[in-house]
XYZ file of C-alpha atoms in Angstrom:
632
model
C 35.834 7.781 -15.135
C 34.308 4.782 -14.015
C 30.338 4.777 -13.832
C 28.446 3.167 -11.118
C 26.964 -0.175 -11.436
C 22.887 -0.308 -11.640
C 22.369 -2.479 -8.101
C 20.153 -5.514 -8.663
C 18.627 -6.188 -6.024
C 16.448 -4.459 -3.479
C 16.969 -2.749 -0.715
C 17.308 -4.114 2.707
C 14.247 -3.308 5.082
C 17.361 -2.084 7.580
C 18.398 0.247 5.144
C 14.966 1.983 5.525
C 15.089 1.589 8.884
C 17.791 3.245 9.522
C 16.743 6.080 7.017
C 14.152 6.604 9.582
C 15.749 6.696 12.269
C 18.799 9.215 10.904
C 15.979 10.950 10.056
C 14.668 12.018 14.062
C 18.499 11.320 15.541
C 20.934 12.247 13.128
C 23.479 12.526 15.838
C 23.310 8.902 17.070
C 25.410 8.688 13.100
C 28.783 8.508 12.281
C 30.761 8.215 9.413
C 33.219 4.633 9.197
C 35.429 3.775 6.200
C 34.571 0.614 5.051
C 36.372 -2.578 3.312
C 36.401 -1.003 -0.033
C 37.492 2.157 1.105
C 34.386 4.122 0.941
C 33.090 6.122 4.102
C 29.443 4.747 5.101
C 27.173 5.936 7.946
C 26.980 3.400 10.345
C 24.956 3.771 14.337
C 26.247 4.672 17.214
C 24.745 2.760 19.936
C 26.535 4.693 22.644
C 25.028 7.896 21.072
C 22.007 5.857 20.775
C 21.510 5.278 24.232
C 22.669 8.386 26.066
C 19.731 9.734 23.252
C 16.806 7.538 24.798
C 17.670 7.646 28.716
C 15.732 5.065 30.674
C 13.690 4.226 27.890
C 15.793 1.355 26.743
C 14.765 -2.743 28.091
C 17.987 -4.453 29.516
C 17.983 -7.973 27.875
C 16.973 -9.612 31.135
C 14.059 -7.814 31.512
C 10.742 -9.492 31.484
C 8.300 -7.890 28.683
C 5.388 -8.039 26.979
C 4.927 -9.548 23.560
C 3.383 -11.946 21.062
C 5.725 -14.710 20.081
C 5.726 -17.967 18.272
C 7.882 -20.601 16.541
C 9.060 -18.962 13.604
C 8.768 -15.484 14.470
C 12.404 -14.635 13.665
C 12.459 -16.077 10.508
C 9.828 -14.558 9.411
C 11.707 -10.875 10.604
C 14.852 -12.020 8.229
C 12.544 -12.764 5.105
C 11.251 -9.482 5.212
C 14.741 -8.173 5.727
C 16.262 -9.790 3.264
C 16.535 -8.229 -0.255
C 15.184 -9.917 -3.344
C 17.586 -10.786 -6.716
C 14.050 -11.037 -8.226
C 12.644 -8.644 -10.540
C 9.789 -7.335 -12.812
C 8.773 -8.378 -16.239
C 6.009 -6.013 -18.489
C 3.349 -8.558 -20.186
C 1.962 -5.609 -22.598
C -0.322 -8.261 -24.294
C -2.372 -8.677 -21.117
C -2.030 -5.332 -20.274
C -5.064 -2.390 -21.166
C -4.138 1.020 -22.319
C -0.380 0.450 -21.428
C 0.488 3.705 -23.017
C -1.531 5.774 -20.779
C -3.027 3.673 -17.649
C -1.307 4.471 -14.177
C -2.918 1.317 -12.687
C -0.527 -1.531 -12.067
C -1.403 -5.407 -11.616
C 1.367 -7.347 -10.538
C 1.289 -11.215 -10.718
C 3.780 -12.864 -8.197
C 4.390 -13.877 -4.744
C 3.638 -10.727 -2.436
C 6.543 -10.404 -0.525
C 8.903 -10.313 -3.253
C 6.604 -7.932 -4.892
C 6.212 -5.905 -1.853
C 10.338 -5.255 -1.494
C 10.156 -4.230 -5.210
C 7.967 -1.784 -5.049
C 10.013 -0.364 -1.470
C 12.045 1.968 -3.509
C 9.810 3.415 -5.948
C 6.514 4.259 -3.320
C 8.042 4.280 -0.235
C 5.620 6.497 1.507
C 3.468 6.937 -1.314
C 0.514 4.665 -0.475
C -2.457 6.515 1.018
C -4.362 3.362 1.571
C -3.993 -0.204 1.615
C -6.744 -3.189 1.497
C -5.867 -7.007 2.208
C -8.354 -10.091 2.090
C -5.434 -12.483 3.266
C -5.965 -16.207 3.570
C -8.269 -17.032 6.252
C -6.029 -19.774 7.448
C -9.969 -21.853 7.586
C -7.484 -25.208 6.504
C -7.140 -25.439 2.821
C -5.901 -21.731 1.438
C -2.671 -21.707 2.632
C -0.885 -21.095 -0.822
C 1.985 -19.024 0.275
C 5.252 -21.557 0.344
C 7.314 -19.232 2.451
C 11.098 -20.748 3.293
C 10.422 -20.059 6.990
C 7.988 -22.677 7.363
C 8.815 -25.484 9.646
C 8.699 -29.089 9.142
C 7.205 -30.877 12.088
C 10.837 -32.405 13.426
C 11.706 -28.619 12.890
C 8.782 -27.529 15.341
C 9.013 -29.993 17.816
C 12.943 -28.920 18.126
C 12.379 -25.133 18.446
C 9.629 -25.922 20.992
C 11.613 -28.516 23.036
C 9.071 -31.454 22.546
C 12.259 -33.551 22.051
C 13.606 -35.937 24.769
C 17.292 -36.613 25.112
C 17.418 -39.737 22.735
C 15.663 -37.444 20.158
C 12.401 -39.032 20.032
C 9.282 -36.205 19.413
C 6.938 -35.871 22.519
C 4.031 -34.387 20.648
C 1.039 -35.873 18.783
C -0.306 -34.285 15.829
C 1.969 -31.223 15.737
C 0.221 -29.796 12.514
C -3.082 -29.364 13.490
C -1.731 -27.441 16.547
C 0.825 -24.688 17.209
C 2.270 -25.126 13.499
C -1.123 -24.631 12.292
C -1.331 -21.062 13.311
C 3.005 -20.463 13.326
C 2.785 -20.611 9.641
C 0.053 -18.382 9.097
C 1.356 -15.636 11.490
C 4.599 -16.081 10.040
C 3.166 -14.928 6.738
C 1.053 -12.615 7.565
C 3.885 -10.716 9.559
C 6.463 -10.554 7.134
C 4.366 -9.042 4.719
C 3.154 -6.300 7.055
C 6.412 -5.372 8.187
C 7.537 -4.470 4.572
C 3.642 -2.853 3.984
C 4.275 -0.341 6.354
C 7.007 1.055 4.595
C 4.787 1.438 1.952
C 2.309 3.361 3.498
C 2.121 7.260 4.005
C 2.743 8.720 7.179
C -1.025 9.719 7.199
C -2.014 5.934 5.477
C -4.260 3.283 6.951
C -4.415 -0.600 6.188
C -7.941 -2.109 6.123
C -7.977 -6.167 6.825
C -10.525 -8.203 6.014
C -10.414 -11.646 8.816
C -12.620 -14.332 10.477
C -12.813 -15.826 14.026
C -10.103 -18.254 12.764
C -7.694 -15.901 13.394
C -8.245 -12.511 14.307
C -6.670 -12.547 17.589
C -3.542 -13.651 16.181
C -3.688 -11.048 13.428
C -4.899 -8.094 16.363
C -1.654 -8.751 17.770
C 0.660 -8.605 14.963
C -0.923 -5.319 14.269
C -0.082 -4.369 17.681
C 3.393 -4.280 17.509
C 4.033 -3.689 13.834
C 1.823 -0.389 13.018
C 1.445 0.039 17.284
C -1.074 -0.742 19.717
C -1.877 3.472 19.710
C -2.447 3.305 16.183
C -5.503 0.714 16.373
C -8.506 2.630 14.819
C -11.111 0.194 14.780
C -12.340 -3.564 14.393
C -15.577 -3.218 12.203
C -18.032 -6.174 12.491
C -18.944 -7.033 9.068
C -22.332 -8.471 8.659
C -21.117 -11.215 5.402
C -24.518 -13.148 5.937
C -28.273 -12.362 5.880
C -29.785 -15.634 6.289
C -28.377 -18.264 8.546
C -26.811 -21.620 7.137
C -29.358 -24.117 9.339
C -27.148 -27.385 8.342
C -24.244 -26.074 11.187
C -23.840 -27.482 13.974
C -24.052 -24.897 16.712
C -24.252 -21.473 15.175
C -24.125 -19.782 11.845
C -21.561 -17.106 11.095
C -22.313 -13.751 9.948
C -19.884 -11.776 10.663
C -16.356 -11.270 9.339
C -13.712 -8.498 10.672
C -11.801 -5.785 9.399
C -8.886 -4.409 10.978
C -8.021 -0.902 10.924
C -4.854 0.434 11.973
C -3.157 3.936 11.213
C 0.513 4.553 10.187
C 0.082 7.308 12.810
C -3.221 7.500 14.150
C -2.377 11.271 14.999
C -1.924 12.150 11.167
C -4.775 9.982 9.742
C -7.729 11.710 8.800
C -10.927 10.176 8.550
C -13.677 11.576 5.800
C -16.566 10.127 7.181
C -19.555 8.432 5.466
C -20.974 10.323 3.013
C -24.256 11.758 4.354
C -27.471 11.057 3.341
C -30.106 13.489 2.264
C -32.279 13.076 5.281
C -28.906 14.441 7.259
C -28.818 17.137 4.763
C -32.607 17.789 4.943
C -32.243 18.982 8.718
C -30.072 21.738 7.515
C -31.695 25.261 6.134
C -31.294 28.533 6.017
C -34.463 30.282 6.911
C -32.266 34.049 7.522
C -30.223 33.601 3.807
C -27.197 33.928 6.070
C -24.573 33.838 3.727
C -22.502 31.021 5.226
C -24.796 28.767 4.059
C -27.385 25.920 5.684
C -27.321 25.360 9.087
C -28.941 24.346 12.253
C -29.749 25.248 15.529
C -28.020 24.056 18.606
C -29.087 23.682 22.015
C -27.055 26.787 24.082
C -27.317 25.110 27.439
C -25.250 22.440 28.880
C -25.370 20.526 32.221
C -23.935 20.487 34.624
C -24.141 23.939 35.458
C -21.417 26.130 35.176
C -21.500 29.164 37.782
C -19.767 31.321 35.799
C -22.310 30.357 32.722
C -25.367 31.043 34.494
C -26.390 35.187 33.328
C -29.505 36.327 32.045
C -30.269 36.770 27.834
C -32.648 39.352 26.438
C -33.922 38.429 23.427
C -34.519 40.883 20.539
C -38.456 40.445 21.159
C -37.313 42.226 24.774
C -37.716 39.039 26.682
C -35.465 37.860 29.846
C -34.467 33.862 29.409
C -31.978 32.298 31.796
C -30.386 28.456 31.335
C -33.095 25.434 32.736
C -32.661 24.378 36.531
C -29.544 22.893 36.936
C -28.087 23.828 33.339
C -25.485 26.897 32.099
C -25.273 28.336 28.698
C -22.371 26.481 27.176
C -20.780 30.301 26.521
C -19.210 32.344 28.669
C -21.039 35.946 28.762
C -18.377 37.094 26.817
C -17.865 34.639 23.826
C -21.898 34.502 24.170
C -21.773 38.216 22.664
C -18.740 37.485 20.096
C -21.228 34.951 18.792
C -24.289 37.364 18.858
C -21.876 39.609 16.806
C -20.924 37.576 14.349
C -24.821 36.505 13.853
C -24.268 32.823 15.143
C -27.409 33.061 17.511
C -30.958 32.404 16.904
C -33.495 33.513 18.562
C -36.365 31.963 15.934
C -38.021 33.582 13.079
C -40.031 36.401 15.553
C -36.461 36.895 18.197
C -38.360 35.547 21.078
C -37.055 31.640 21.043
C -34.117 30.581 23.535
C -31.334 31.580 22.201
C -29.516 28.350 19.614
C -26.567 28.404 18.466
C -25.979 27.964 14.354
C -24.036 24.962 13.259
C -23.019 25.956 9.586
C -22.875 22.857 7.283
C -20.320 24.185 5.757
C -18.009 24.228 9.243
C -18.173 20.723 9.555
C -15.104 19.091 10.849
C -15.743 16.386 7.892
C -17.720 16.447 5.267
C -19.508 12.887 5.686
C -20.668 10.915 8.681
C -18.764 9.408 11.722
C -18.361 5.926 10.574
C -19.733 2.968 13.421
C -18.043 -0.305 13.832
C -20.940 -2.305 12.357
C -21.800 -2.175 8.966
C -24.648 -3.712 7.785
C -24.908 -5.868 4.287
C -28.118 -3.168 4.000
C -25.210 -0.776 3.740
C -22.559 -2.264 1.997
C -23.338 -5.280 0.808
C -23.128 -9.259 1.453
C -21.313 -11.767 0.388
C -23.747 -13.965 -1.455
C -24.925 -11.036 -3.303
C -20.996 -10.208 -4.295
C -20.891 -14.056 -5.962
C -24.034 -13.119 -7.608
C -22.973 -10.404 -9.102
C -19.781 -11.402 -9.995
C -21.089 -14.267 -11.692
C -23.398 -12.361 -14.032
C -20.038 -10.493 -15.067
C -19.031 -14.005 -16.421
C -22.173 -14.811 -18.148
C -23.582 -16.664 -15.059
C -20.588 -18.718 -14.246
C -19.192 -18.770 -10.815
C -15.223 -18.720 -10.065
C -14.710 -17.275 -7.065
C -16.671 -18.219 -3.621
C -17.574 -15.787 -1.710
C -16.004 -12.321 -2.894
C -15.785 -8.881 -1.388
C -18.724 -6.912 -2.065
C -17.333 -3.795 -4.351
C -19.713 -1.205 -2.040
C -17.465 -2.516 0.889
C -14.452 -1.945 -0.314
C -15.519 1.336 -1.871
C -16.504 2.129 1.942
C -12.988 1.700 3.125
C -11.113 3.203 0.459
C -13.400 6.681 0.866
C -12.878 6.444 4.083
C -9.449 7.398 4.035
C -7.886 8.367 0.911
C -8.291 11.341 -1.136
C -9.024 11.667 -4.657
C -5.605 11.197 -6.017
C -4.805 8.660 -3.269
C -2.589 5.454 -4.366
C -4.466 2.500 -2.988
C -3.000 -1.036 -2.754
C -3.810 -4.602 -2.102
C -1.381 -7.157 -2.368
C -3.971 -10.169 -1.706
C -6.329 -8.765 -5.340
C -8.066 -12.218 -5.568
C -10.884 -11.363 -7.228
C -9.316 -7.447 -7.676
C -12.829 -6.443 -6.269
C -10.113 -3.424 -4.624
C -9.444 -2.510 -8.511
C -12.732 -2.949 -9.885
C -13.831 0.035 -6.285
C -11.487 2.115 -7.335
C -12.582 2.184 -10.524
C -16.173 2.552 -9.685
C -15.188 5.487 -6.992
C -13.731 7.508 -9.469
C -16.677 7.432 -12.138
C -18.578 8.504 -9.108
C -16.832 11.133 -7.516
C -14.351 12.261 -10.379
C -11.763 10.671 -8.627
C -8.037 9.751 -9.811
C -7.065 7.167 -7.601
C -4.540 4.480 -8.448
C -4.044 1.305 -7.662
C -1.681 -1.497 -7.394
C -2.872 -5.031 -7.313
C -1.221 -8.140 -6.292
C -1.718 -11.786 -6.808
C 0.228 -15.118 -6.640
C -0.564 -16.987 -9.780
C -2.116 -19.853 -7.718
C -3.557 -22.582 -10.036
C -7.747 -22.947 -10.756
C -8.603 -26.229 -9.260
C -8.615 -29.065 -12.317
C -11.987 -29.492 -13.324
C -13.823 -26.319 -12.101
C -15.689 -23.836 -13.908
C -12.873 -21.544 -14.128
C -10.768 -24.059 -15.359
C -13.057 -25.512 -18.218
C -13.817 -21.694 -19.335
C -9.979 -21.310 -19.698
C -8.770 -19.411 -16.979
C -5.779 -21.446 -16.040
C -4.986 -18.780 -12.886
C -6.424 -16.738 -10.375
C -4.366 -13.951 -12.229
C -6.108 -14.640 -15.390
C -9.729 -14.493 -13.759
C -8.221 -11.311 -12.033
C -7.177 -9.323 -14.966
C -10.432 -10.567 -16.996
C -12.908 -8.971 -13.823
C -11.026 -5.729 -14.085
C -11.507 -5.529 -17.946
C -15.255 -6.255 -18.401
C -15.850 -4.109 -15.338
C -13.894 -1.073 -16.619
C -15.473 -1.201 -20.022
C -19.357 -1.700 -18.247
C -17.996 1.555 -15.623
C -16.883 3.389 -18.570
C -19.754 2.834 -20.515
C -22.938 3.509 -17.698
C -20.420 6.693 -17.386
C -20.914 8.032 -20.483
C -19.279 11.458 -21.300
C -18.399 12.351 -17.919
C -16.182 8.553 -18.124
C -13.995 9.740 -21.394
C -11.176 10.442 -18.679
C -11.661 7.535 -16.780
C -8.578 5.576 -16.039
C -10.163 1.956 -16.873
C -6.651 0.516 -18.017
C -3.770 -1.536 -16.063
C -0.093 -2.793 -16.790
C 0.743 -5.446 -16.348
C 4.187 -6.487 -14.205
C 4.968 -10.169 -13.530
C 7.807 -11.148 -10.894
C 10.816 -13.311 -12.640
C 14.616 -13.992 -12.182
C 16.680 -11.241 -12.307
C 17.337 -10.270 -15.873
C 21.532 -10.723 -15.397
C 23.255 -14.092 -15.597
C 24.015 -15.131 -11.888
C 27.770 -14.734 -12.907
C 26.435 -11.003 -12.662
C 26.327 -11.539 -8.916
C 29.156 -14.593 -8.480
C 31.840 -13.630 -10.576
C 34.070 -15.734 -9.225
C 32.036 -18.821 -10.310
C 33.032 -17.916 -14.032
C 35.604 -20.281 -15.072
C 38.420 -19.676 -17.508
C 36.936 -21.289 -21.253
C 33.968 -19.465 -20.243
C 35.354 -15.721 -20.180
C 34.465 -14.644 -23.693
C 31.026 -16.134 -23.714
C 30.069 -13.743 -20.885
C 31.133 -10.822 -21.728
C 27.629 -9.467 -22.031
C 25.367 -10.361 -18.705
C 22.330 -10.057 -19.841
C 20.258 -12.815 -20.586
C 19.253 -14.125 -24.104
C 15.423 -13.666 -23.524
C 15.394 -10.260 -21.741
C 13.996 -7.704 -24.290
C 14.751 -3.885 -23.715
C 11.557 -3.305 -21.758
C 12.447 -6.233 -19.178
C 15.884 -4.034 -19.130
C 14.348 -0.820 -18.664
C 11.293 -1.803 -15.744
C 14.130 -4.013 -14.181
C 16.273 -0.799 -13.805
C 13.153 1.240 -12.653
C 12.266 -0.995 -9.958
C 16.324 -1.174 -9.123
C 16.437 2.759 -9.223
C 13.284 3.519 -7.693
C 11.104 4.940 -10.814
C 7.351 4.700 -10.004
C 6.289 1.757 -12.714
C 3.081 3.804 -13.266
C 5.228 6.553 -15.398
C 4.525 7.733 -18.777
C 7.068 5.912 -21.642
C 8.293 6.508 -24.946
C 11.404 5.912 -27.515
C 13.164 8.237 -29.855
C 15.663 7.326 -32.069
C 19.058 9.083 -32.533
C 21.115 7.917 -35.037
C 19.642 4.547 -35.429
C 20.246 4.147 -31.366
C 17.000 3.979 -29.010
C 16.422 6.017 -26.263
C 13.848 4.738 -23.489
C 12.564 8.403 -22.081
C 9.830 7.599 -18.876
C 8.089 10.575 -17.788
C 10.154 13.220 -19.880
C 13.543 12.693 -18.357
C 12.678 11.029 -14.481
C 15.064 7.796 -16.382
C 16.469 8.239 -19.755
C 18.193 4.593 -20.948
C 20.049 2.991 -23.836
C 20.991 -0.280 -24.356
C 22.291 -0.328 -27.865
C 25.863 -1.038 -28.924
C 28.355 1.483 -29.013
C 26.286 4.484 -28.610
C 26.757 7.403 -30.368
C 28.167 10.844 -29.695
C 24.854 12.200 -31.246
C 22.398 10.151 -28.756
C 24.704 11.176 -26.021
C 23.855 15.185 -26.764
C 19.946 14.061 -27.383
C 20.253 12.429 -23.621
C 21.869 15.095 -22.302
C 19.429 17.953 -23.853
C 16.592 16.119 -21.578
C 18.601 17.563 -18.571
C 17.374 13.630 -17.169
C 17.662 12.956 -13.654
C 19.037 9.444 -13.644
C 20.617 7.860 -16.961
C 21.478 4.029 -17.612
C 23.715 2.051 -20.166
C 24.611 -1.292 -21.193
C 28.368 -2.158 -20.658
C 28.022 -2.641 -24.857
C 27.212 1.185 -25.291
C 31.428 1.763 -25.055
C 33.531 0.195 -27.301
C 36.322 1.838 -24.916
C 37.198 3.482 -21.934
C 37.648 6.882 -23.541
C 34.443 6.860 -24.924
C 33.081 6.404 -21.077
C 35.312 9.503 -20.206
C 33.638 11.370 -23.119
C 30.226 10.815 -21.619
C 31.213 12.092 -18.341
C 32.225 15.326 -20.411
C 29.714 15.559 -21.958
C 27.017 15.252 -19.217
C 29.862 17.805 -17.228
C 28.953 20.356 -20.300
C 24.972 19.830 -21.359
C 23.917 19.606 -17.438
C 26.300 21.189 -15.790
C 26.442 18.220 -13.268
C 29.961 17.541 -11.328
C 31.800 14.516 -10.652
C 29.550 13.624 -7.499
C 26.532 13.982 -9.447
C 27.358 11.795 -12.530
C 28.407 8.861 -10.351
C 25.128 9.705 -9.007
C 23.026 9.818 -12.170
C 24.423 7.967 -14.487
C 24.850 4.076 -13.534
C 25.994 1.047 -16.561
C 24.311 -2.436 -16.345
């Protein structure tokens, strides 16, 4: 029996495509043996076609889009699966036993594809405060970014003898290429990410919010626009500019599917509240009265009431009762109609507090800083975190990013945010739970990008944005935690750590044939020297899909480790020549995926004894143990 290899790399954004799409047209599948013999599902365009009709654009048709130089380049680097993988730091981590927070420190898109496996579909709600693309925060180095002579060639400012036509390309088209480029990679992987009843929340500026509008547009869908919230950032004007003093900044709101998304409202105040009553202890609870009549009139609406007082009452000139005669006495019934405290009002009709479609408020499109803070005030505050020293310019407010996030997600929601900065998201989520008893999650990003030499940040010690990060999230859970008090003892203030690295296999795991003769011996094992068993075990977690959030822990059989996350969701061991005794323990946890090390066999009949075994303890069949069990 030979077990299947642990793939190391992640998985095309195709592959999930076309998961998708054999999910709602099966048929337009069909099974194709392939080069190594295996059958694979591959499309059927023919199928395909006959499937959508008319709705399919000939190439020659004219349509509408968004495009620029670039565009298609940026498609294949989302496309394209990563060799890269993720390393625990426990040292920086807090309460790595038992947190279900993550904070990953690498470049976003390669963090992005290796999370696709694990929470595909899992994220309720994700928040982005990209780069503003204002001139000087452009830190993403992504390989589809042109050179000028690049530029000028895709855009055909080249004459015939190959001289450039164009002036000061990079404060132009390139300018803007680069930055939509990045941003749309990044958001076509997102969306994977997101549940089918997620939203994404992004935070923009003038600079480039049209551009960003558009991307939306065709990679979540125009239909599932919800809103673009003015922001008011600013509450006194900056009189040194020129013409006029920003105070505004966007955020973008779009819905996976705008049909599924549900929206909770803003929690109401207790003036709302205060309107409500219950002045005949009906037992539904508060409520208030409603005007009965409408406008225009309705013929058929238009009938005479008696009230219980004995007097006649008919709709105003010109008006109906918004009740037919019959539903009007369903209503009357069912003791929805009020007549006032002595029966002779117009009749009302009760709107129970309870009934409410949502709970809290329709949200507007402008939110005041009165509401949910400014950004001055957010480098204020975050500065007295840090004992009055500043690192960060201009951060998110936490009360507006606790706005969005309660907006949309439910108590137990994932939330994400691959641009953490500051991790003002993770320090929200965190502060929404103490307040609500909440157990949201979240998983923060950030590229490592370097403090500039000589700033504050830099002379404290904090040689990263990662390291100012992690810091804000510590000294804000333990201050949560603590103003908490009892009812915080639960509170999930910890996070682990992940950090994106090479792949933990020698590339002559992935180019064999580059291995050369005097070298055969010496690679027997393909694991490299500095990979410790936890780098093995999150590396085949991310590879096999294993949410990185799960409970771990280690047993040892018969001097061999077992790595058991979340009671049997991965059981692995990477010790030499395992033993027939760890085998049974393994087995016993009826585990749903198991992994070895190539060195766990000293032969090939002590493979085919594991596959009995497994055969025996779990009853699985031959399918299923190619299935389960995979070697590295």
């Amino acid at each position: 029996m030979e077990f299947k290899k642990q793939p190391l790399t992640s998985a095309t954004h195709s592959e999930f495509t076309l998961e998708a799409l054999r999910q709602i047209a099966p048929s337009a599948f069909t099974e194709v043996r392939g080069a190594d013999g295996e059958l694979t599902q591959k499309v059927d365009f023919k199928v395909l076609r006959e499937l959508l009709g008319d709705a399919i654009a000939d190439a020659d048709e004219e349509s509408f889009g968004f495009q620029w130089v670039g565009k298609q380049e940026a498609k294949r680097a989302a496309a394209e699966p990563t060799r890269q993988t993720l390393r625990p730091v426990v040292d920086d981590s807090v309460d790595w036993d038992t947190t279900e927070n993550l904070y990953i420190e690498g470049d976003n898109l390669e963090v992005l594809k290796l999370l696709q496996r694990a929470y595909l579909g899992k994220v309720k709600m994700i928040y982005i405060d990209p780069p503003y693309n204002t001139g000087n925060d452009f830190v993403y180095e992504d390989d589809f970014a042109m050179s000028g002579e690049e530029m000028d060639e895709a855009m055909g400012n080249v004459d015939e003898e190959g001289n450039r036509l164009r002036r000061n390309l990079d404060s132009n088209p390139r300018y803007h290429s680069d930055w939509c480029s990045m941003i749309y990679s990044r958001l076509l992987v997102a969306r994977t990410l997101l549940a089918n009843d997620g939203v994404i929340f992004i935070s923009i500026d003038d600079n480039e919010v049209h551009h960003l509008r558009k991307i939306c547009d065709e990679v979540f869908g125009a239909g599932n626009f919800l809103a673009q919230v003015v922001w008011e950032r600013a509450y006194a004007p900056i009189n040194l500019m020129k013409h006029f003093s920003p105070s505004h900044d966007y955020i973008v709101c779009y819905a996976k599917d705008v049909d599924l998304a549900k929206c909770n409202g803003i929690p109401r105040s207790s003036e709302a509240d205060a309107r409500y009553s219950n002045p005949d202890n009906d037992p539904r609870g508060v409520w208030k009265a409603s005007d009965l009549s409408v406008g225009p009139a309705i013929e058929s609406n238009v009938y005479p009431i008696t009230t219980p007082s004995g007097r006649v009452v008919e709709p105003p000139a010109g008006r109906s009762w918004s009740l037919s005669a019959n539903a009007f006495a369903e209503r009357l019934r069912q003791n929805r109609i009020w007549f006032g405290s002595d029966g002779n009002n117009v009749p009302a009709m009760k709107r129970f507090l309870s009934e409410l479609r949502k709970t809290g408020v329709t949200p507007m499109t402008i939110w005041k800083y009165g509401e949910v803070g400014h950004s001055q005030g957010a480098t204020q505050a975050l500065a007295e975190m840090f004992d009055g020293k500043k690192y960060f310019d201009y951060p998110k407010p936490v009360d507006l990013i606790k706005r969005c996030i309660s907006l949309y997600s439910s108590p137990d929601s994932l939330i994400l945010d691959f641009f953490s900065g500051s991790a003002t998201t993770a320090h929200a989520v965190m502060q929404l739970n103490a307040e609500d008893g909440g157990k949201r999650k979240y998983i923060c990003v950030q590229i490592p990008e370097k403090t500039p030499e000589g700033s504050e940040a830099r002379k404290a010690g904090y040689n990263t944005i990662c390291e100012i990060g992690k810091e804000r999230i510590r000294r804000a859970g333990k201050k949560i935690k603590e103003e908490a008090g009892l009812m915080g003892q639960d509170l999930d203030t910890g996070f682990r750590v992940l950090r994106v690295d090479s792949s933990n296999m020698e590339e002559v795991y992935f180019e064999p044939a580059g291995l050369e003769q005097q070298n055969l011996f010496t690679q027997v094992d393909s694991v490299k020297a500095d990979r410790s068993e936890l780098d093995l075990l999150f590396g085949c977690m991310v590879d096999w899909g294993v949410e990185l959030s799960y409970p771990l822990r280690m047993e040892e059989v018969d001097g061999k480790h077992l790595h058991i996350v979340n009671e049997g969701a991965l059981v692995a061991c990477f010790d030499k020549e395992i033993s027939v005794e760890a085998v049974s323990r393994i087995a016993e946890l009826k585990p749903l995926r198991v992994i070895f090390r190539e060195e766990c066999f000293a032969t090939d009949a002590d493979k085919l004894n594991i596959y009995e075994k497994f055969k025996q303890f779990c009853g699985w069949n031959d399918e299923e143990v190619y299935k389960r069990i995979h070697v590295l």
